[in-house]
Structures are given as C-alpha cells and as structure tokens.
PDB file of C-alpha atoms and ligand atoms in Angstrom:
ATOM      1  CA  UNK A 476      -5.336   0.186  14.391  1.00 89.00           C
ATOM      2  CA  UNK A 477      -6.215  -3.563  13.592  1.00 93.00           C
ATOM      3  CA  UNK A 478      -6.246  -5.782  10.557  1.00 94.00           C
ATOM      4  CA  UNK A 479      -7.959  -9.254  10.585  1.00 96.00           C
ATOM      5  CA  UNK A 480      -7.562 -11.281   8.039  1.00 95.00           C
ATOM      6  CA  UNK A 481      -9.949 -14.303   7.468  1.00 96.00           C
ATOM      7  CA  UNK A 482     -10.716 -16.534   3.952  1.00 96.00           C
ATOM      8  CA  UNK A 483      -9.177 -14.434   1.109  1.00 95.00           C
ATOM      9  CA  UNK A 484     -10.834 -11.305   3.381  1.00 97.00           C
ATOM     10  CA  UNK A 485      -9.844  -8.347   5.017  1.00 97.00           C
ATOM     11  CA  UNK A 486     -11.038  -5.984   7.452  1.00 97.00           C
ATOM     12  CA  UNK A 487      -9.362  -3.470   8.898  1.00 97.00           C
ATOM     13  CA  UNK A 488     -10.231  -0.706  11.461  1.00 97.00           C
ATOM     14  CA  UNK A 489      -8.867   2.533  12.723  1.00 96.00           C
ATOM     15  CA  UNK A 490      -9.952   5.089  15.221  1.00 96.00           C
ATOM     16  CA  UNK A 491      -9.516   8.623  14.198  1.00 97.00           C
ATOM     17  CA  UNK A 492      -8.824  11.424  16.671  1.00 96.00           C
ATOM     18  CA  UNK A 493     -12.344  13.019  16.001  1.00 96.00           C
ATOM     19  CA  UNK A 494     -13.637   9.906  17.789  1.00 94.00           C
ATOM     20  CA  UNK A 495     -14.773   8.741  13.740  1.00 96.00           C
ATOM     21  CA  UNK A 496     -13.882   5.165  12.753  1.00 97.00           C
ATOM     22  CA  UNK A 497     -12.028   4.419   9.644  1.00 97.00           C
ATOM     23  CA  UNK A 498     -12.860   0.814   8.019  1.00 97.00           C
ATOM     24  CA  UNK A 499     -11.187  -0.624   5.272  1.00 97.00           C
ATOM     25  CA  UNK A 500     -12.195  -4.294   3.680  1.00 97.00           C
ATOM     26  CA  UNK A 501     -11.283  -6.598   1.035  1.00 96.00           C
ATOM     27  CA  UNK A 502     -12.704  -9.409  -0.573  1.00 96.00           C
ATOM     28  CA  UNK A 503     -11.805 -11.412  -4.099  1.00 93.00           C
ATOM     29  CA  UNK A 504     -14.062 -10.094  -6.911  1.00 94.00           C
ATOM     30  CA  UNK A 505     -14.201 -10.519 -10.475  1.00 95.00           C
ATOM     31  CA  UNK A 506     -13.135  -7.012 -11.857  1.00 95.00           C
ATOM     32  CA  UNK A 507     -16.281  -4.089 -11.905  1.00 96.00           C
ATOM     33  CA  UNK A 508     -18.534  -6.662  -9.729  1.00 95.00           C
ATOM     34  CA  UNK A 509     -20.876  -4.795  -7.526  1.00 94.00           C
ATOM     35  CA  UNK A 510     -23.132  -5.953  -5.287  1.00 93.00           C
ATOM     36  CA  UNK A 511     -26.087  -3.005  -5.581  1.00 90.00           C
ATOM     37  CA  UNK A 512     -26.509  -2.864  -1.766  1.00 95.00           C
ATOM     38  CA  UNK A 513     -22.751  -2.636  -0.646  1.00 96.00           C
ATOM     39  CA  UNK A 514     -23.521  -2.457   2.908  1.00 97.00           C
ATOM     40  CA  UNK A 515     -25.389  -5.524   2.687  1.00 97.00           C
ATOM     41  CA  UNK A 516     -22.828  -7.224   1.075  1.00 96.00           C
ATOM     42  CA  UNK A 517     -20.761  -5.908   3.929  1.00 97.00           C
ATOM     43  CA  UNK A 518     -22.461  -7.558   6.607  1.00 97.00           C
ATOM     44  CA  UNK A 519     -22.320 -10.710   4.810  1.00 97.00           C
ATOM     45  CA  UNK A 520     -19.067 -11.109   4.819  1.00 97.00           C
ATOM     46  CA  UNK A 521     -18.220  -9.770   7.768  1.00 97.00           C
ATOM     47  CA  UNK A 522     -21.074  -9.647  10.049  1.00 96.00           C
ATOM     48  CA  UNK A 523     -20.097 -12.791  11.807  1.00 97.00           C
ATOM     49  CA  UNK A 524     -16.715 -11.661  12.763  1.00 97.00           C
ATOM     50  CA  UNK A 525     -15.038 -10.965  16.166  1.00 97.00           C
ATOM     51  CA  UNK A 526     -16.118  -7.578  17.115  1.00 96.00           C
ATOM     52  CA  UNK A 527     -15.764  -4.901  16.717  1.00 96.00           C
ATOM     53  CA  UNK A 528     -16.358  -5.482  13.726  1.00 98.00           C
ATOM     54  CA  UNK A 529     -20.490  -6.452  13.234  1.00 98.00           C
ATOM     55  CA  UNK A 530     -20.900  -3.657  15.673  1.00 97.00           C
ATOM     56  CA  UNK A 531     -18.997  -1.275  13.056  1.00 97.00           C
ATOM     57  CA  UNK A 532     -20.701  -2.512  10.086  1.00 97.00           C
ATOM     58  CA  UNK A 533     -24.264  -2.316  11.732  1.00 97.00           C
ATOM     59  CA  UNK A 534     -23.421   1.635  12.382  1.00 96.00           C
ATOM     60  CA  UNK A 535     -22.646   2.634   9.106  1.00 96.00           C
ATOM     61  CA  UNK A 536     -25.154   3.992   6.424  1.00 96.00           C
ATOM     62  CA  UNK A 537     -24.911   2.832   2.835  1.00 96.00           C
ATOM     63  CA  UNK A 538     -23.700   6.149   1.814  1.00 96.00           C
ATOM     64  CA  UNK A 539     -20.545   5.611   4.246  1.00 95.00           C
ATOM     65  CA  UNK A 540     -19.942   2.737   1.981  1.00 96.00           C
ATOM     66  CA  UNK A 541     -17.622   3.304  -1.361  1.00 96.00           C
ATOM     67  CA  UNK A 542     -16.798   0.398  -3.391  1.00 97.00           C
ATOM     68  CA  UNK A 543     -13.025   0.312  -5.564  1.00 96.00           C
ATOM     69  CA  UNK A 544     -11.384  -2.196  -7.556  1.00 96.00           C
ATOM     70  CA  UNK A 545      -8.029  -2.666  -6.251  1.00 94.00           C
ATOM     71  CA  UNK A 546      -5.677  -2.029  -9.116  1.00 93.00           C
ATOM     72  CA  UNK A 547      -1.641  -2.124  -9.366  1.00 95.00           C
ATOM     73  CA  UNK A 548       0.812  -1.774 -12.363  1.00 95.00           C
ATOM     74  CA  UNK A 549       2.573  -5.254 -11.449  1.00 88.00           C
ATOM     75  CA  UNK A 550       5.403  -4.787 -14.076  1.00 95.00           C
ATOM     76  CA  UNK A 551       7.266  -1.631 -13.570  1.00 97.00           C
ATOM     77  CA  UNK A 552       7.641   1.010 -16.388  1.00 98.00           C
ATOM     78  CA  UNK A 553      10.498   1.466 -17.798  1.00 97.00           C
ATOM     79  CA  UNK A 554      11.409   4.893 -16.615  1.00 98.00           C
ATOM     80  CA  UNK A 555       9.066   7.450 -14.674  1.00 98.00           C
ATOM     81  CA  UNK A 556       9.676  10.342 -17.340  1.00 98.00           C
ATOM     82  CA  UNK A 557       9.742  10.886 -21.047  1.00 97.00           C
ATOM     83  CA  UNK A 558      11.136  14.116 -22.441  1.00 94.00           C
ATOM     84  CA  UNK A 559      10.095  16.494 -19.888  1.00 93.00           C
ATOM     85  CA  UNK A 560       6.996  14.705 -18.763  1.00 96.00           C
ATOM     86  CA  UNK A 561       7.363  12.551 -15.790  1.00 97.00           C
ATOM     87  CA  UNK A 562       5.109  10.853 -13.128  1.00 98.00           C
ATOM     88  CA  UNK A 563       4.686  10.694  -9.663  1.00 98.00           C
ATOM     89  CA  UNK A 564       2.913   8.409  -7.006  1.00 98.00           C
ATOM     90  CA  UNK A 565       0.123   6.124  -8.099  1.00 98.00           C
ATOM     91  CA  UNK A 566       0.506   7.624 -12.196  1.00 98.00           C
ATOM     92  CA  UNK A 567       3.923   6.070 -11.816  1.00 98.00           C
ATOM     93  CA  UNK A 568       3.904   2.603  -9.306  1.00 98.00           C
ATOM     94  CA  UNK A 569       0.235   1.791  -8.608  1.00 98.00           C
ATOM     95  CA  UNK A 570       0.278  -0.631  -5.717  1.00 97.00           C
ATOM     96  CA  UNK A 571      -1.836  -2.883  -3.580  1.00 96.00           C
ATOM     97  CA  UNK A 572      -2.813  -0.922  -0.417  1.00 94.00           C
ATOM     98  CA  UNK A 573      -1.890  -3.781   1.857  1.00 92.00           C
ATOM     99  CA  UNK A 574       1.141  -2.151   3.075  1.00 93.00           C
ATOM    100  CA  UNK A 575      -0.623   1.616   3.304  1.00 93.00           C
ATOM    101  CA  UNK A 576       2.645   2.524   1.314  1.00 96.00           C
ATOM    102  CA  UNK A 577       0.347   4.608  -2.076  1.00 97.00           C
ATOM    103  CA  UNK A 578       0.566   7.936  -0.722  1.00 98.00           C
ATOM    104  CA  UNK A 579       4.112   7.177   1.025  1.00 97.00           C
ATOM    105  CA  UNK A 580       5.851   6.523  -2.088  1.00 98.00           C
ATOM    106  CA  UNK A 581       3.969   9.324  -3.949  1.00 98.00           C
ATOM    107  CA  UNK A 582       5.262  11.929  -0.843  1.00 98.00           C
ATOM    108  CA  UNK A 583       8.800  10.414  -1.286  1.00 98.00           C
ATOM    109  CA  UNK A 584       8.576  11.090  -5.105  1.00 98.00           C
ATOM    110  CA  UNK A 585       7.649  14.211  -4.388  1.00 97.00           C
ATOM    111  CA  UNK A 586      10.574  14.999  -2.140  1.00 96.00           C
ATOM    112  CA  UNK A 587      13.379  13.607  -4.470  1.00 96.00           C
ATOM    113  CA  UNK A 588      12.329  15.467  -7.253  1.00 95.00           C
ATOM    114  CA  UNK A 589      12.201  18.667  -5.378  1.00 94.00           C
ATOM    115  CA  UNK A 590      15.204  18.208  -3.401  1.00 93.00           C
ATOM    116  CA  UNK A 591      16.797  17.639  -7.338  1.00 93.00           C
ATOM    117  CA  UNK A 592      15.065  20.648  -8.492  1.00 92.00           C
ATOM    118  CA  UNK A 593      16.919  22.947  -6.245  1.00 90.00           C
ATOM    119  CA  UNK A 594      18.962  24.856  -8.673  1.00 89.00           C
ATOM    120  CA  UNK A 595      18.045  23.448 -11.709  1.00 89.00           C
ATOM    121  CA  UNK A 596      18.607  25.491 -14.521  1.00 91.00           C
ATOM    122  CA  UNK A 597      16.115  24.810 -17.273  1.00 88.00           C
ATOM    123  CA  UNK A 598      18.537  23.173 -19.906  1.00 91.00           C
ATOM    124  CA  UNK A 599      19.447  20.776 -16.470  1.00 92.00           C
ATOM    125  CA  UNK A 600      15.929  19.497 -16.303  1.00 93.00           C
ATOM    126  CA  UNK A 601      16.541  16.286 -18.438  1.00 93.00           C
ATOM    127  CA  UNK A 602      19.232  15.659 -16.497  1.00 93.00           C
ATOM    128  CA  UNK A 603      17.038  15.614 -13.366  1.00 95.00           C
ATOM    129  CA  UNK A 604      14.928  13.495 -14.499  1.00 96.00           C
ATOM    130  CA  UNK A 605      17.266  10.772 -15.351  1.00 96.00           C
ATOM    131  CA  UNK A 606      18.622  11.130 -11.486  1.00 95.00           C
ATOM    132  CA  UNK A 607      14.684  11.323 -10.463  1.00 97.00           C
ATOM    133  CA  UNK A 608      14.088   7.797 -12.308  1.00 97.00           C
ATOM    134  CA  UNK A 609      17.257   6.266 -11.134  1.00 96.00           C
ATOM    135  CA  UNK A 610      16.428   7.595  -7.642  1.00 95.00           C
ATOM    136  CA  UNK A 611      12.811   6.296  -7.197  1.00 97.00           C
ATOM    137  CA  UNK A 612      12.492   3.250  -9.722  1.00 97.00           C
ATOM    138  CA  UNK A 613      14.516   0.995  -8.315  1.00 96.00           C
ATOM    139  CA  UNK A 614      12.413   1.744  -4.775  1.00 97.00           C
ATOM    140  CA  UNK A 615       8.897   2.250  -5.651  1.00 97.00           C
ATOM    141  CA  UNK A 616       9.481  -1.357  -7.778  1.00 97.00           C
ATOM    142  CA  UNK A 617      10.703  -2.801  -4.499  1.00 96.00           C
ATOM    143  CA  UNK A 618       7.479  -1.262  -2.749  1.00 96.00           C
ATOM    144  CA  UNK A 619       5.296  -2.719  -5.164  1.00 97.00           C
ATOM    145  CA  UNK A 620       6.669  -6.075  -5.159  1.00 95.00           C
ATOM    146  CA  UNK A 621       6.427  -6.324  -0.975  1.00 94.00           C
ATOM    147  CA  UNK A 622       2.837  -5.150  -1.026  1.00 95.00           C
ATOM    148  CA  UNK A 623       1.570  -7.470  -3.732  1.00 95.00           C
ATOM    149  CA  UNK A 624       3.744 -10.254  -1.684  1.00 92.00           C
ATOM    150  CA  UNK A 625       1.382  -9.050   1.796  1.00 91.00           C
ATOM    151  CA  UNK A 626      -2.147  -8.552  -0.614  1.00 93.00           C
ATOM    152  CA  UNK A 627      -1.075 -12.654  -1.524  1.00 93.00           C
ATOM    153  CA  UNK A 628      -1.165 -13.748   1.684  1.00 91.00           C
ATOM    154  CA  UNK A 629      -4.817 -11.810   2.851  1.00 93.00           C
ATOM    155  CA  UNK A 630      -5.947 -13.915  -0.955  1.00 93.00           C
ATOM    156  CA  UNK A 631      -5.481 -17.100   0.478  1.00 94.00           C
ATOM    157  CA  UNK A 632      -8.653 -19.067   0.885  1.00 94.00           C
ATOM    158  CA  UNK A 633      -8.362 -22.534   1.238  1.00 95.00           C
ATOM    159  CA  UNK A 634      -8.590 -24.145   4.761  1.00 95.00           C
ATOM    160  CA  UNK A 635      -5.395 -25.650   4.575  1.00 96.00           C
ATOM    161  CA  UNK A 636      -3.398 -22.698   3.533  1.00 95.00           C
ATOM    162  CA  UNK A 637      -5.172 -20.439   5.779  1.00 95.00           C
ATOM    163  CA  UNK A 638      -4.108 -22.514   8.780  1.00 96.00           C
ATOM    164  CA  UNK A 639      -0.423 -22.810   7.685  1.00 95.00           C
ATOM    165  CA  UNK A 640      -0.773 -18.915   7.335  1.00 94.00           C
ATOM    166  CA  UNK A 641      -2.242 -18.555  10.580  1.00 94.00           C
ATOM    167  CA  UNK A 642       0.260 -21.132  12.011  1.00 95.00           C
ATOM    168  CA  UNK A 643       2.859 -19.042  11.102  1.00 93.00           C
ATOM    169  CA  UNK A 644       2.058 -15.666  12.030  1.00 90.00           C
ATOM    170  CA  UNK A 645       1.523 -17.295  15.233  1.00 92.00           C
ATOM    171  CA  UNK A 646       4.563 -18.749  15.756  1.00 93.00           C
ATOM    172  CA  UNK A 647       6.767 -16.009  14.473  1.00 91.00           C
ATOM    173  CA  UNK A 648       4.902 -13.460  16.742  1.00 88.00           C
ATOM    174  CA  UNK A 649       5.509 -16.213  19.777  1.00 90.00           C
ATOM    175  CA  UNK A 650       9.483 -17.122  18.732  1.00 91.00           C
ATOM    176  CA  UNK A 651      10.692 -13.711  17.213  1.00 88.00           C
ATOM    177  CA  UNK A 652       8.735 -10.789  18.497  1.00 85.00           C
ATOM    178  CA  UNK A 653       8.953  -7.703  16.176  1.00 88.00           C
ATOM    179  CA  UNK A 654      10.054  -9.660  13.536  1.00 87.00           C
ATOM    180  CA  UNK A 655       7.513  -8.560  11.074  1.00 82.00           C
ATOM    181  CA  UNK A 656       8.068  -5.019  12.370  1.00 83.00           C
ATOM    182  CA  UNK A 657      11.571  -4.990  11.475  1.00 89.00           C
ATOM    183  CA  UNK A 658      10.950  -6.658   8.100  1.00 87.00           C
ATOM    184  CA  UNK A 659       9.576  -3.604   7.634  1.00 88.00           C
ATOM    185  CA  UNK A 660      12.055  -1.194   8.524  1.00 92.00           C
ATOM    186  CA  UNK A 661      13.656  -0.693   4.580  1.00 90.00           C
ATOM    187  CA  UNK A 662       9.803   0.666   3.652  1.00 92.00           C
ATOM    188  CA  UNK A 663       9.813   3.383   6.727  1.00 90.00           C
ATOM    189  CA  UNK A 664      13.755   3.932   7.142  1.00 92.00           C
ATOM    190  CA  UNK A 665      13.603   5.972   4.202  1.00 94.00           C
ATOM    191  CA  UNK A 666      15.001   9.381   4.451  1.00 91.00           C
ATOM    192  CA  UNK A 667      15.538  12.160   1.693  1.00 85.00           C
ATOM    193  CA  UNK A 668      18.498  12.414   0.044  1.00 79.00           C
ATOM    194  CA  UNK A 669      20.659  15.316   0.597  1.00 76.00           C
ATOM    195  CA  UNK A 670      20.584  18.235  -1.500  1.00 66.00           C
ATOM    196  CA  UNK A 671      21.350  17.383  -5.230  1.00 50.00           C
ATOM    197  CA  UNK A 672      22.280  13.994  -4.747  1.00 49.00           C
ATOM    198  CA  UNK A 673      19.797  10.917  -6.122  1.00 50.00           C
ATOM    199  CA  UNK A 674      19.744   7.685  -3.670  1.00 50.00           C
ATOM    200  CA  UNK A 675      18.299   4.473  -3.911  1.00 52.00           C
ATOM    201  CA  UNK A 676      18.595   2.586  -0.282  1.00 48.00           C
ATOM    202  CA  UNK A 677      15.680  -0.557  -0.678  1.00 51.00           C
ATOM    203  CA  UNK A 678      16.948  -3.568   0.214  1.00 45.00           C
ATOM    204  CA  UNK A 679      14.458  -6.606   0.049  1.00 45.00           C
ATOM    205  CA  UNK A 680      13.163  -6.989   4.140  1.00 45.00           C
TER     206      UNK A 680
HETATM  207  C1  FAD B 524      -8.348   1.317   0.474  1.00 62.73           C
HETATM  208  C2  FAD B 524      -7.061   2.093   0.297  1.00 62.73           C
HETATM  209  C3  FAD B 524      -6.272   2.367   1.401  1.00 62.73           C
HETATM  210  C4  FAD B 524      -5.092   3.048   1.267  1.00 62.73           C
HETATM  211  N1  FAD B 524      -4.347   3.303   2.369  1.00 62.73           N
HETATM  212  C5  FAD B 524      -3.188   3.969   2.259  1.00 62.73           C
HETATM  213  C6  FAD B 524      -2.392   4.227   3.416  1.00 62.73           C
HETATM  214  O1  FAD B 524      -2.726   3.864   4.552  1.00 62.73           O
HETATM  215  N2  FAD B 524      -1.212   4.879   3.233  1.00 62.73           N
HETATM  216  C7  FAD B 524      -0.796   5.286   2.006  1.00 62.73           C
HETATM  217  O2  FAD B 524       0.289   5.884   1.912  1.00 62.73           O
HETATM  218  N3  FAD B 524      -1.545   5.070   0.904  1.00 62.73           N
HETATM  219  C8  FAD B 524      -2.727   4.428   0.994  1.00 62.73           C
HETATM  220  N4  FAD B 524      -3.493   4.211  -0.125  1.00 62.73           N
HETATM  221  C9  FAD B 524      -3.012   4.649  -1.451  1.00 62.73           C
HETATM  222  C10 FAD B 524      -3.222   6.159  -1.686  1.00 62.73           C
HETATM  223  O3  FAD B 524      -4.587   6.496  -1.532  1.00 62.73           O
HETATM  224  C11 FAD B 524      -2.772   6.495  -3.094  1.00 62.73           C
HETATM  225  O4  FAD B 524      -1.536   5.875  -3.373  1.00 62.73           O
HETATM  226  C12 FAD B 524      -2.591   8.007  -3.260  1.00 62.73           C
HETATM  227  O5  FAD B 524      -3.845   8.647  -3.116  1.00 62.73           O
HETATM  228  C13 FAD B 524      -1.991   8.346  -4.615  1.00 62.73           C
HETATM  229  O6  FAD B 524      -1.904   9.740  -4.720  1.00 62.73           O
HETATM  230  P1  FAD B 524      -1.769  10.407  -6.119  1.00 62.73           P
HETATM  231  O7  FAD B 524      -1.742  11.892  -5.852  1.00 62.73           O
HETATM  232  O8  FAD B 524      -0.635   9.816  -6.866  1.00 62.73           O
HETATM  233  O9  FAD B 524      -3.072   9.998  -6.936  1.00 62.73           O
HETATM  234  P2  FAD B 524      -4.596  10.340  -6.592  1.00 62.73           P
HETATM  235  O10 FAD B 524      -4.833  10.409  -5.117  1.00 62.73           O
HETATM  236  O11 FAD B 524      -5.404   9.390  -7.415  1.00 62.73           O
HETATM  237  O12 FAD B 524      -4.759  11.806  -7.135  1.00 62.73           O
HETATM  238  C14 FAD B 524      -4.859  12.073  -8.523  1.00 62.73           C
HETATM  239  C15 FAD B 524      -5.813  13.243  -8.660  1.00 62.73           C
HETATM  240  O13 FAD B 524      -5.797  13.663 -10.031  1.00 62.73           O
HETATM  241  C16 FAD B 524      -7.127  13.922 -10.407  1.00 62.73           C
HETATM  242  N5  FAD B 524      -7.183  13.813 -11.875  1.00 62.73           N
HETATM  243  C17 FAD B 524      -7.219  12.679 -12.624  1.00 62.73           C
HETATM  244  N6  FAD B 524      -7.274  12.997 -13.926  1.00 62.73           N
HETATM  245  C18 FAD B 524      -7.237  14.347 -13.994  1.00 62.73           C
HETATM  246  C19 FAD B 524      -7.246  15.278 -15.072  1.00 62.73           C
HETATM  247  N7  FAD B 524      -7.270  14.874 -16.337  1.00 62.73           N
HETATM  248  N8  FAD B 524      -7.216  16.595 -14.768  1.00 62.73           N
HETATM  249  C20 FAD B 524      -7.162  17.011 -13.496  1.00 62.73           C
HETATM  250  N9  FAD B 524      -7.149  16.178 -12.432  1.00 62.73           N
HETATM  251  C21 FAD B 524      -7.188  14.875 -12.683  1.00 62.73           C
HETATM  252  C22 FAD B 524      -7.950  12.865  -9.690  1.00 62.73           C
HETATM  253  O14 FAD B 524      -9.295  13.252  -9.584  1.00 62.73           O
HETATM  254  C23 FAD B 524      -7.260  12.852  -8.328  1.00 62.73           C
HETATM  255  O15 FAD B 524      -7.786  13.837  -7.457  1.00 62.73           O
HETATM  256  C24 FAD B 524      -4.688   3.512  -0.014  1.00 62.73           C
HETATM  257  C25 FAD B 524      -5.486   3.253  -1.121  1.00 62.73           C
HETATM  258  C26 FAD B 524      -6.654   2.550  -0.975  1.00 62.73           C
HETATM  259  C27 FAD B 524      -7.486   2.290  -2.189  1.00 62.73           C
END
C-alpha cells in the first residue's frame, strides 16, 4: 500500500489479493462540484505523477470511477444515545478517511456495546448506554481530531508549505525511524474491554 501526497492532493494505491487494484484520491473541491467526466478529471490531476500511478489511471473505465464529498462531524455530539436510541460508527463520529480509521471505530463501537450487552436485563439498558457513551466518546472524538489533523496536512498547497511538509517527513523518517508508526500506536492498540466493564484508553499520539 502507498500514499503520495502532492499540492493539496492525494493518491493512494493498494493491491488486493485478487490481483485487483484499489485507488483512492483526493483533491480540494467546493462542496457537490463534479467534473462530468471523472476519469478525465482524474488524469488531470494525476496523470503526470510518478508511476504507478498514470499507468493506473489510464486502466480504469469511467464506470470504475465514483466521486464522494468527504464529510466529517468536526464537533462531537454530545452523547451517542438518547433514550434508547443510540448510534454507531459514521451515524455517530463521521471522520476524514485519512487515517482509514471509519469502519475501525464503527467495529470498536460495535464491540463495546455488545460486550455491555451481555446480561443486560431490559430495565439495565439505559444504564448501558450511559457506559456505551462514556466508553466510546471520549475515543472516537480523539479519532476524529487525529484524522482531520493528517487530512490538514494532504490540504496544504502552497509551495512553501509543501516543502516544509516534505522537509519534515523527510527528516523524521531519516532521524527517528518508525516514529510516525508509533504515533500511531493509541489508534491500533485498542483492545475490547473485558466483559461488563466500559474503558476509554486514547491518549493523544
Ligand atoms: C475513500 C474512503 C476510504 C475509506 N477507507 C477506510 C479504511 O481504510 N478503513 C476504515 O476503517 N474506514 C475507511 N473508510 C470509512 C468507512 O467506509 C466508513 O466509516 C464505514 O463504512 C462506516 O460504516 P457505517 O456502517 O457506520 O455506515 P455506512 O457504511 O454508511 O452504512 C450505513 C448503511 O445504512 C444504509 N441506510 C442509510 N439510511 C437507511 C435507511 N433509512 N434505512 C435503511 N438503511 C439505510 C446505507 O445505505 C448504508 O448501507 C473510508 C471511507 C472513504 C470515503
């Protein structure tokens, strides 16, 4: 899997086991623009890249093309239930895909409030869904926050702070090795909590 990032654009690619290619790209937009013929839009943003990237863009057909706004609810609700009703994965923390964390967070909802729901008696249920807010709030706000803090950077299109970007990602893959990697390890070292019991473990990387 690779992500290059160029102007306030992205393009990322990933090999699937069926030999398929997964592509991903981002440019700025004004909100519901769209360009008529996507994959011609496509290959003029990106058609001049390093390869593999025109080569991938000159394979695909216009139908292998879809075309999303990115959205994200950048001030967290409140609480992720109401009465009985309560939300899980991108109904509840809509985020940036930057840090592929969407379907992440909405499988780690889905854990907590099953792992809560062992046992439950009905007249219990409000009372797991205070522990399932207090469990996944506090983390899925976190999550948001670091993957509109990595969409930022991929925004940047000015010359100058491109370079400084670039500079730096340099450098700190030259001078600390793994250090992005590691900043990372709060978003994957998540585990489950254990039967019953809510947990919150983020800690800003
Ligand atoms: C370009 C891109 C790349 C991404 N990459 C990653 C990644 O690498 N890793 C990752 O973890 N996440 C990634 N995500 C995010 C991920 O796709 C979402 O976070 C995830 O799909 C959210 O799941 P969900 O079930 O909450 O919502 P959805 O997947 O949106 O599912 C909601 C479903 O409800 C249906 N629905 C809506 N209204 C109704 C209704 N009234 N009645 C019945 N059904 C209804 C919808 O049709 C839909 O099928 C990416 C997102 C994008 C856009």
């Amino acid at each position: 899997m690779a992500e290059s990032w160029g102007h306030g654009t992205v393009f990322g690619v990933m090999p699937l086991s069926d030999g398929r290619v997964y592509c991903y790209a981002a440019a700025s937009a004004a909100p519901g623009t769209r360009a008529g013929d996507e994959l011609a839009e496509l290959a003029g943003l990106f058609g001049t890249w390093h390869e593999p990237i025109p080569a991938l863009v000159a394979t695909a057909t216009p139908q292998d093309v879809l075309r999303h706004d990115v959205a994200e609810l950048a001030a967290p609700l409140p609480s992720l239930h109401r009465g009985r009703a309560v939300l899980l994965g991108d109904a509840a923390h809509p985020m940036t895909p930057n840090l592929g964390q969407g379907a992440c967070q909405a499988l780690e909802d889905a854990a907590v409030i099953s792992r809560l729901a062992t046992g439950t008696q009905p007249d219990e249920v409000a009372g797991l869904l205070n522990s399932y807010t207090a469990a996944r709030l506090p983390r899925t706000t976190d999550v948001v926050r670091w993957s509109r803090r990595a969409a930022t950077m991929t925004t940047w299109a000015s010359p100058p702070a491109v370079t400084i970007r670039n500079t730096l990602i340099r450098l700190t893959g030259k001078l600390a090795p793994g250090a992005a990697l590691r900043s990372l390890t709060p978003i994957y070292s998540w585990q489950p909590p254990a039967e019953g019991r809510p947990t919150n473990d983020s800690h800003a990387p």
